[in-house]
PDB file of C-alpha atoms in Angstrom:
ATOM      1  CA  GLN A   1      -1.519   0.148   0.668  1.00 92.00           C
ATOM      2  CA  ASP A   2      -3.347   2.448  -1.419  1.00 96.00           C
ATOM      3  CA  ASN A   3      -2.505   5.415   0.510  1.00 96.00           C
ATOM      4  CA  TRP A   4       1.191   4.458   0.330  1.00 97.00           C
ATOM      5  CA  ILE A   5       0.877   3.963  -3.607  1.00 98.00           C
ATOM      6  CA  GLY A   6      -0.805   7.226  -3.772  1.00 98.00           C
ATOM      7  CA  ARG A   7       1.747   9.241  -1.829  1.00 98.00           C
ATOM      8  CA  ILE A   8       4.694   7.602  -3.752  1.00 98.00           C
ATOM      9  CA  ALA A   9       3.093   8.491  -7.055  1.00 98.00           C
ATOM     10  CA  LEU A  10       2.578  12.072  -5.802  1.00 98.00           C
ATOM     11  CA  ASP A  11       6.247  12.186  -4.690  1.00 97.00           C
ATOM     12  CA  PHE A  12       7.153  11.298  -8.346  1.00 95.00           C
ATOM     13  CA  LEU A  13       5.072  14.043  -9.888  1.00 95.00           C
ATOM     14  CA  GLN A  14       6.508  16.552  -7.415  1.00 94.00           C
ATOM     15  CA  GLN A  15      10.114  16.320  -8.746  1.00 90.00           C
ATOM     16  CA  PRO A  16      11.607  19.560  -9.841  1.00 84.00           C
ATOM     17  CA  ASN A  17      12.870  18.144 -13.024  1.00 79.00           C
ATOM     18  CA  LEU A  18       9.685  16.738 -14.457  1.00 79.00           C
ATOM     19  CA  SER A  19       9.701  18.852 -17.542  1.00 74.00           C
ATOM     20  CA  SER A  20      11.198  16.225 -19.624  1.00 79.00           C
ATOM     21  CA  PRO A  21       8.952  13.292 -21.118  1.00 86.00           C
ATOM     22  CA  TRP A  22       7.680  11.062 -18.530  1.00 91.00           C
ATOM     23  CA  PHE A  23       5.648   8.096 -17.874  1.00 94.00           C
ATOM     24  CA  LEU A  24       3.927   7.065 -14.837  1.00 96.00           C
ATOM     25  CA  GLN A  25       1.763   3.796 -14.097  1.00 97.00           C
ATOM     26  CA  VAL A  26       0.177   3.807 -10.711  1.00 98.00           C
ATOM     27  CA  ASN A  27      -1.105   0.414  -9.680  1.00 97.00           C
ATOM     28  CA  TYR A  28      -3.176   0.511  -6.756  1.00 97.00           C
ATOM     29  CA  ALA A  29      -3.518  -2.688  -4.696  1.00 95.00           C
ATOM     30  CA  GLY A  30      -7.322  -2.153  -4.228  1.00 93.00           C
ATOM     31  CA  PRO A  31     -10.138  -2.601  -4.474  1.00 94.00           C
ATOM     32  CA  HIS A  32      -9.211  -6.110  -3.572  1.00 90.00           C
ATOM     33  CA  PRO A  33     -10.210  -8.647  -0.952  1.00 87.00           C
ATOM     34  CA  PRO A  34      -9.595  -8.668   1.991  1.00 89.00           C
ATOM     35  CA  LEU A  35     -11.300  -5.235   1.651  1.00 92.00           C
ATOM     36  CA  ASP A  36      -9.258  -3.769   4.602  1.00 92.00           C
ATOM     37  CA  VAL A  37     -10.332  -0.125   5.057  1.00 95.00           C
ATOM     38  CA  THR A  38      -9.513   2.781   7.602  1.00 94.00           C
ATOM     39  CA  GLU A  39     -11.908   4.077  10.090  1.00 95.00           C
ATOM     40  CA  ARG A  40     -12.344   7.008   8.070  1.00 94.00           C
ATOM     41  CA  MET A  41     -13.184   5.096   4.922  1.00 95.00           C
ATOM     42  CA  LYS A  42     -15.566   2.858   6.862  1.00 93.00           C
ATOM     43  CA  THR A  43     -17.264   5.649   8.451  1.00 94.00           C
ATOM     44  CA  SER A  44     -17.887   7.152   5.153  1.00 94.00           C
ATOM     45  CA  VAL A  45     -19.985   4.430   3.770  1.00 95.00           C
ATOM     46  CA  GLN A  46     -21.551   2.848   6.732  1.00 92.00           C
ATOM     47  CA  ASP A  47     -25.066   4.109   5.773  1.00 93.00           C
ATOM     48  CA  ARG A  48     -24.710   3.656   1.996  1.00 94.00           C
ATOM     49  CA  GLN A  49     -27.293   1.705   0.138  1.00 95.00           C
ATOM     50  CA  PHE A  50     -26.211  -0.434  -2.679  1.00 94.00           C
ATOM     51  CA  ALA A  51     -27.947  -2.752  -5.376  1.00 94.00           C
ATOM     52  CA  ALA A  52     -28.201  -6.383  -4.300  1.00 94.00           C
ATOM     53  CA  ALA A  53     -26.148  -8.949  -5.925  1.00 95.00           C
ATOM     54  CA  ALA A  54     -28.162 -10.666  -9.097  1.00 94.00           C
ATOM     55  CA  ASN A  55     -29.091 -14.008  -8.630  1.00 95.00           C
ATOM     56  CA  SER A  56     -27.402 -14.497  -5.259  1.00 96.00           C
ATOM     57  CA  THR A  57     -27.745 -16.811  -2.236  1.00 97.00           C
ATOM     58  CA  ILE A  58     -25.446 -14.798  -0.119  1.00 96.00           C
ATOM     59  CA  GLU A  59     -27.334 -13.162   2.998  1.00 96.00           C
ATOM     60  CA  ALA A  60     -28.397  -9.626   2.236  1.00 95.00           C
ATOM     61  CA  ASP A  61     -26.576  -7.839   5.072  1.00 95.00           C
ATOM     62  CA  SER A  62     -23.328  -9.644   3.952  1.00 95.00           C
ATOM     63  CA  GLN A  63     -23.708  -8.424   0.565  1.00 95.00           C
ATOM     64  CA  LEU A  64     -24.444  -4.842   1.672  1.00 96.00           C
ATOM     65  CA  TRP A  65     -21.409  -4.722   3.975  1.00 95.00           C
ATOM     66  CA  MET A  66     -18.877  -6.368   1.365  1.00 95.00           C
ATOM     67  CA  ARG A  67     -20.355  -3.698  -1.346  1.00 96.00           C
ATOM     68  CA  ARG A  68     -19.698  -0.748   1.312  1.00 96.00           C
ATOM     69  CA  LEU A  69     -16.262  -1.785   1.783  1.00 96.00           C
ATOM     70  CA  TYR A  70     -15.515  -2.278  -1.868  1.00 96.00           C
ATOM     71  CA  GLY A  71     -16.957   1.227  -2.468  1.00 96.00           C
ATOM     72  CA  ALA A  72     -14.927   2.616   0.304  1.00 97.00           C
ATOM     73  CA  GLN A  73     -11.907   1.383  -1.455  1.00 97.00           C
ATOM     74  CA  ILE A  74     -12.841   2.796  -4.743  1.00 96.00           C
ATOM     75  CA  GLU A  75     -13.516   6.332  -3.266  1.00 96.00           C
ATOM     76  CA  ASN A  76     -10.278   6.278  -1.558  1.00 97.00           C
ATOM     77  CA  ILE A  77      -8.437   5.485  -4.802  1.00 97.00           C
ATOM     78  CA  ASP A  78     -10.728   8.135  -6.463  1.00 97.00           C
ATOM     79  CA  GLN A  79      -9.475  10.638  -4.005  1.00 97.00           C
ATOM     80  CA  TRP A  80      -5.837   9.794  -4.602  1.00 98.00           C
ATOM     81  CA  THR A  81      -6.244   9.990  -8.324  1.00 97.00           C
ATOM     82  CA  GLY A  82      -7.754  13.496  -7.996  1.00 98.00           C
ATOM     83  CA  LYS A  83      -4.879  14.669  -5.934  1.00 98.00           C
ATOM     84  CA  LEU A  84      -2.500  13.446  -8.824  1.00 98.00           C
ATOM     85  CA  VAL A  85      -4.464  15.221 -11.531  1.00 98.00           C
ATOM     86  CA  ASP A  86      -4.808  18.574  -9.278  1.00 98.00           C
ATOM     87  CA  HIS A  87      -1.177  18.664  -9.078  1.00 97.00           C
ATOM     88  CA  LEU A  88      -0.636  18.075 -12.684  1.00 96.00           C
ATOM     89  CA  ALA A  89      -3.188  20.990 -13.111  1.00 96.00           C
ATOM     90  CA  SER A  90      -1.303  23.216 -10.728  1.00 95.00           C
ATOM     91  CA  THR A  91       1.815  22.822 -12.662  1.00 91.00           C
ATOM     92  CA  SER A  92       0.547  23.112 -16.223  1.00 90.00           C
ATOM     93  CA  GLU A  93       1.416  19.652 -16.920  1.00 92.00           C
ATOM     94  CA  LEU A  94      -2.021  18.306 -17.292  1.00 94.00           C
ATOM     95  CA  GLU A  95      -2.582  20.168 -20.440  1.00 94.00           C
ATOM     96  CA  ARG A  96       0.068  18.085 -22.200  1.00 93.00           C
ATOM     97  CA  THR A  97      -0.616  15.011 -20.267  1.00 95.00           C
ATOM     98  CA  ILE A  98      -2.549  11.894 -21.215  1.00 97.00           C
ATOM     99  CA  VAL A  99      -4.418  10.268 -18.167  1.00 98.00           C
ATOM    100  CA  CYS A 100      -6.143   6.952 -18.396  1.00 98.00           C
ATOM    101  CA  VAL A 101      -8.075   4.929 -15.565  1.00 97.00           C
ATOM    102  CA  SER A 102      -8.535   1.494 -15.874  1.00 96.00           C
ATOM    103  CA  SER A 103      -8.454  -1.957 -14.187  1.00 95.00           C
ATOM    104  CA  ASP A 104      -6.911  -5.371 -14.596  1.00 92.00           C
ATOM    105  CA  HIS A 105     -10.094  -7.309 -13.709  1.00 93.00           C
ATOM    106  CA  GLY A 106     -13.589  -6.698 -12.408  1.00 93.00           C
ATOM    107  CA  GLU A 107     -15.021  -8.325  -9.180  1.00 95.00           C
ATOM    108  CA  MET A 108     -18.235 -10.428  -8.935  1.00 95.00           C
ATOM    109  CA  LEU A 109     -19.097  -9.123  -5.589  1.00 95.00           C
ATOM    110  CA  GLY A 110     -21.840 -11.852  -4.858  1.00 95.00           C
ATOM    111  CA  ASP A 111     -23.541 -11.730  -8.306  1.00 96.00           C
ATOM    112  CA  HIS A 112     -24.533 -15.485  -9.148  1.00 95.00           C
ATOM    113  CA  THR A 113     -23.175 -16.374  -5.793  1.00 96.00           C
ATOM    114  CA  VAL A 114     -19.685 -15.817  -6.713  1.00 95.00           C
ATOM    115  CA  LEU A 115     -16.807 -13.680  -5.460  1.00 94.00           C
ATOM    116  CA  GLY A 116     -13.567 -12.624  -7.119  1.00 92.00           C
ATOM    117  CA  LYS A 117     -12.546 -12.773 -10.727  1.00 92.00           C
ATOM    118  CA  GLU A 118     -12.328 -16.302 -11.649  1.00 87.00           C
ATOM    119  CA  SER A 119     -15.923 -16.348 -13.596  1.00 90.00           C
ATOM    120  CA  PRO A 120     -16.761 -15.627 -17.170  1.00 90.00           C
ATOM    121  CA  PHE A 121     -19.452 -12.913 -16.291  1.00 92.00           C
ATOM    122  CA  GLN A 122     -19.452  -9.212 -17.093  1.00 89.00           C
ATOM    123  CA  GLY A 123     -18.836  -8.540 -13.629  1.00 92.00           C
ATOM    124  CA  SER A 124     -15.451 -10.155 -13.608  1.00 92.00           C
ATOM    125  CA  VAL A 125     -14.097  -9.490 -17.280  1.00 91.00           C
ATOM    126  CA  GLY A 126     -15.777  -6.214 -17.736  1.00 89.00           C
ATOM    127  CA  VAL A 127     -13.512  -3.101 -16.479  1.00 91.00           C
ATOM    128  CA  PRO A 128     -13.641   0.691 -16.972  1.00 90.00           C
ATOM    129  CA  LEU A 129     -11.337   2.494 -19.274  1.00 94.00           C
ATOM    130  CA  VAL A 130     -11.510   6.316 -19.255  1.00 96.00           C
ATOM    131  CA  CYS A 131      -9.095   8.561 -20.973  1.00 96.00           C
ATOM    132  CA  SER A 132      -8.361  12.361 -21.199  1.00 96.00           C
ATOM    133  CA  GLY A 133      -5.725  14.227 -22.814  1.00 96.00           C
ATOM    134  CA  PRO A 134      -4.704  17.091 -25.165  1.00 95.00           C
ATOM    135  CA  GLY A 135      -6.978  17.190 -28.446  1.00 94.00           C
ATOM    136  CA  PHE A 136      -9.226  14.259 -27.166  1.00 95.00           C
ATOM    137  CA  ARG A 137     -12.896  14.491 -28.278  1.00 92.00           C
ATOM    138  CA  LYS A 138     -14.820  15.387 -25.223  1.00 92.00           C
ATOM    139  CA  GLY A 139     -17.694  13.366 -23.872  1.00 92.00           C
ATOM    140  CA  LEU A 140     -16.876  10.672 -26.258  1.00 90.00           C
ATOM    141  CA  THR A 141     -18.408   7.047 -25.397  1.00 89.00           C
ATOM    142  CA  VAL A 142     -17.152   4.052 -27.447  1.00 85.00           C
ATOM    143  CA  ASP A 143     -19.467   1.033 -27.413  1.00 81.00           C
ATOM    144  CA  ALA A 144     -16.750  -1.400 -29.175  1.00 84.00           C
ATOM    145  CA  PRO A 145     -14.581  -4.023 -27.912  1.00 86.00           C
ATOM    146  CA  VAL A 146     -11.343  -2.676 -26.417  1.00 90.00           C
ATOM    147  CA  THR A 147      -8.807  -3.953 -24.163  1.00 91.00           C
ATOM    148  CA  ILE A 148      -6.318  -2.664 -21.658  1.00 93.00           C
ATOM    149  CA  LEU A 149      -3.732  -4.105 -23.755  1.00 92.00           C
ATOM    150  CA  ASP A 150      -4.522  -1.294 -26.148  1.00 94.00           C
ATOM    151  CA  LEU A 151      -3.145   1.160 -23.717  1.00 96.00           C
ATOM    152  CA  ALA A 152       0.456  -0.083 -24.657  1.00 95.00           C
ATOM    153  CA  ALA A 153      -0.219   0.608 -28.302  1.00 94.00           C
ATOM    154  CA  THR A 154      -1.904   4.060 -27.606  1.00 95.00           C
ATOM    155  CA  PHE A 155       0.818   5.189 -25.337  1.00 96.00           C
ATOM    156  CA  MET A 156       3.408   4.192 -28.072  1.00 95.00           C
ATOM    157  CA  HIS A 157       1.576   5.860 -30.807  1.00 94.00           C
ATOM    158  CA  TYR A 158       1.676   9.096 -28.838  1.00 94.00           C
ATOM    159  CA  GLY A 159       5.336   8.629 -28.164  1.00 92.00           C
ATOM    160  CA  ARG A 160       6.138   8.186 -31.848  1.00 93.00           C
ATOM    161  CA  ALA A 161       7.368   4.582 -30.953  1.00 93.00           C
ATOM    162  CA  THR A 162       7.282   1.581 -33.393  1.00 91.00           C
ATOM    163  CA  PRO A 163       5.147  -1.251 -31.839  1.00 85.00           C
ATOM    164  CA  ALA A 164       6.337  -4.717 -32.459  1.00 86.00           C
ATOM    165  CA  ARG A 165       5.090  -6.691 -35.477  1.00 87.00           C
ATOM    166  CA  ASP A 166       3.316  -9.278 -33.263  1.00 90.00           C
ATOM    167  CA  MET A 167       1.502  -6.917 -30.997  1.00 90.00           C
ATOM    168  CA  ALA A 168      -2.245  -7.762 -30.902  1.00 87.00           C
ATOM    169  CA  ALA A 169      -2.998  -4.492 -29.262  1.00 91.00           C
ATOM    170  CA  VAL A 170      -4.658  -1.681 -31.027  1.00 91.00           C
ATOM    171  CA  SER A 171      -3.921   2.026 -30.836  1.00 93.00           C
ATOM    172  CA  LEU A 172      -6.918   4.065 -29.721  1.00 94.00           C
ATOM    173  CA  HIS A 173      -5.106   7.415 -30.950  1.00 94.00           C
ATOM    174  CA  ASP A 174      -7.504   8.128 -33.798  1.00 93.00           C
ATOM    175  CA  VAL A 175     -10.700   7.445 -31.478  1.00 93.00           C
ATOM    176  CA  LEU A 176      -9.543   9.465 -28.781  1.00 94.00           C
ATOM    177  CA  GLN A 177      -8.741  12.414 -31.370  1.00 94.00           C
ATOM    178  CA  GLY A 178     -12.106  12.095 -33.119  1.00 90.00           C
ATOM    179  CA  ASP A 179     -10.574  11.078 -36.181  1.00 90.00           C
ATOM    180  CA  ALA A 180     -12.240   7.511 -36.411  1.00 84.00           C
ATOM    181  CA  PRO A 181     -15.488   6.423 -34.856  1.00 79.00           C
ATOM    182  CA  LEU A 182     -14.484   2.941 -33.573  1.00 76.00           C
ATOM    183  CA  PRO A 183     -11.552   0.877 -33.272  1.00 77.00           C
ATOM    184  CA  ARG A 184     -11.020  -1.699 -36.313  1.00 75.00           C
ATOM    185  CA  ARG A 185     -11.797  -4.675 -34.216  1.00 80.00           C
ATOM    186  CA  THR A 186     -14.547  -7.519 -34.420  1.00 84.00           C
ATOM    187  CA  HIS A 187     -13.752  -9.010 -30.923  1.00 88.00           C
ATOM    188  CA  VAL A 188     -11.323  -9.108 -27.798  1.00 90.00           C
ATOM    189  CA  LEU A 189     -10.410 -12.265 -25.875  1.00 90.00           C
ATOM    190  CA  SER A 190      -9.972 -12.414 -21.950  1.00 90.00           C
ATOM    191  CA  GLY A 191      -9.691 -15.072 -19.417  1.00 89.00           C
ATOM    192  CA  PHE A 192      -8.431 -16.322 -16.008  1.00 91.00           C
ATOM    193  CA  GLY A 193      -7.749 -19.839 -14.711  1.00 88.00           C
ATOM    194  CA  TYR A 194     -10.055 -22.264 -16.434  1.00 89.00           C
ATOM    195  CA  PHE A 195     -12.342 -19.797 -18.614  1.00 91.00           C
ATOM    196  CA  ARG A 196     -11.535 -18.206 -21.829  1.00 92.00           C
ATOM    197  CA  THR A 197     -14.248 -15.599 -23.074  1.00 91.00           C
ATOM    198  CA  VAL A 198     -14.737 -13.631 -26.558  1.00 91.00           C
ATOM    199  CA  THR A 199     -16.511 -10.298 -26.492  1.00 87.00           C
ATOM    200  CA  ARG A 200     -17.815  -9.454 -29.852  1.00 86.00           C
ATOM    201  CA  ALA A 201     -18.999  -6.133 -31.633  1.00 78.00           C
ATOM    202  CA  ALA A 202     -22.156  -5.321 -31.728  1.00 70.00           C
ATOM    203  CA  VAL A 203     -23.740  -5.570 -35.281  1.00 56.00           C
ATOM    204  CA  GLY A 204     -22.801  -2.483 -37.377  1.00 53.00           C
ATOM    205  CA  ALA A 205     -20.647  -1.300 -34.312  1.00 51.00           C
ATOM    206  CA  ASN A 206     -17.535  -1.150 -36.700  1.00 47.00           C
ATOM    207  CA  GLY A 207     -19.523   0.386 -39.582  1.00 43.00           C
TER     208      GLY A 207
END
């Protein structure tokens, strides 16, 4: 699936009329159970070692094999993302394009003897959020609560669109440009199924 999604995304970027303003959201299916991988992907991680799951009763060999397959899917997605960025760079589009990488949820991978995303632990609710773009402050790490919902407000800000009055999302524009140290927010909410979590800013994180 991810190979097909990557190819479709690359086909979009290779359109001859891409000079007009454009937006592309690439939703890879992985990494996700059933953790199907190609023979090449499996070979690339067959000798890789990963940290054991925390506080888990799952057999060590099963833990390791699961984490290898998960890692193989991540590496495959990383390679496709690299191809998309390389193409943008080759056409001079990258210098005027915002690129953000994130995920809709995490994965427990055996921590606390739990799999999937249905638990209120950091492995489930914590996701990466990495952005680059013109004028962005390089090397910036933000230790404050943000949510992928903020991407909508951020893209609207850069596109000079007016957000809806009831949007809870916060634009990260000023933080990314280095004009503000942290987003002005005390906490973010998340949840799935039976659980709801509140992630609060560290004391002093917002000034």
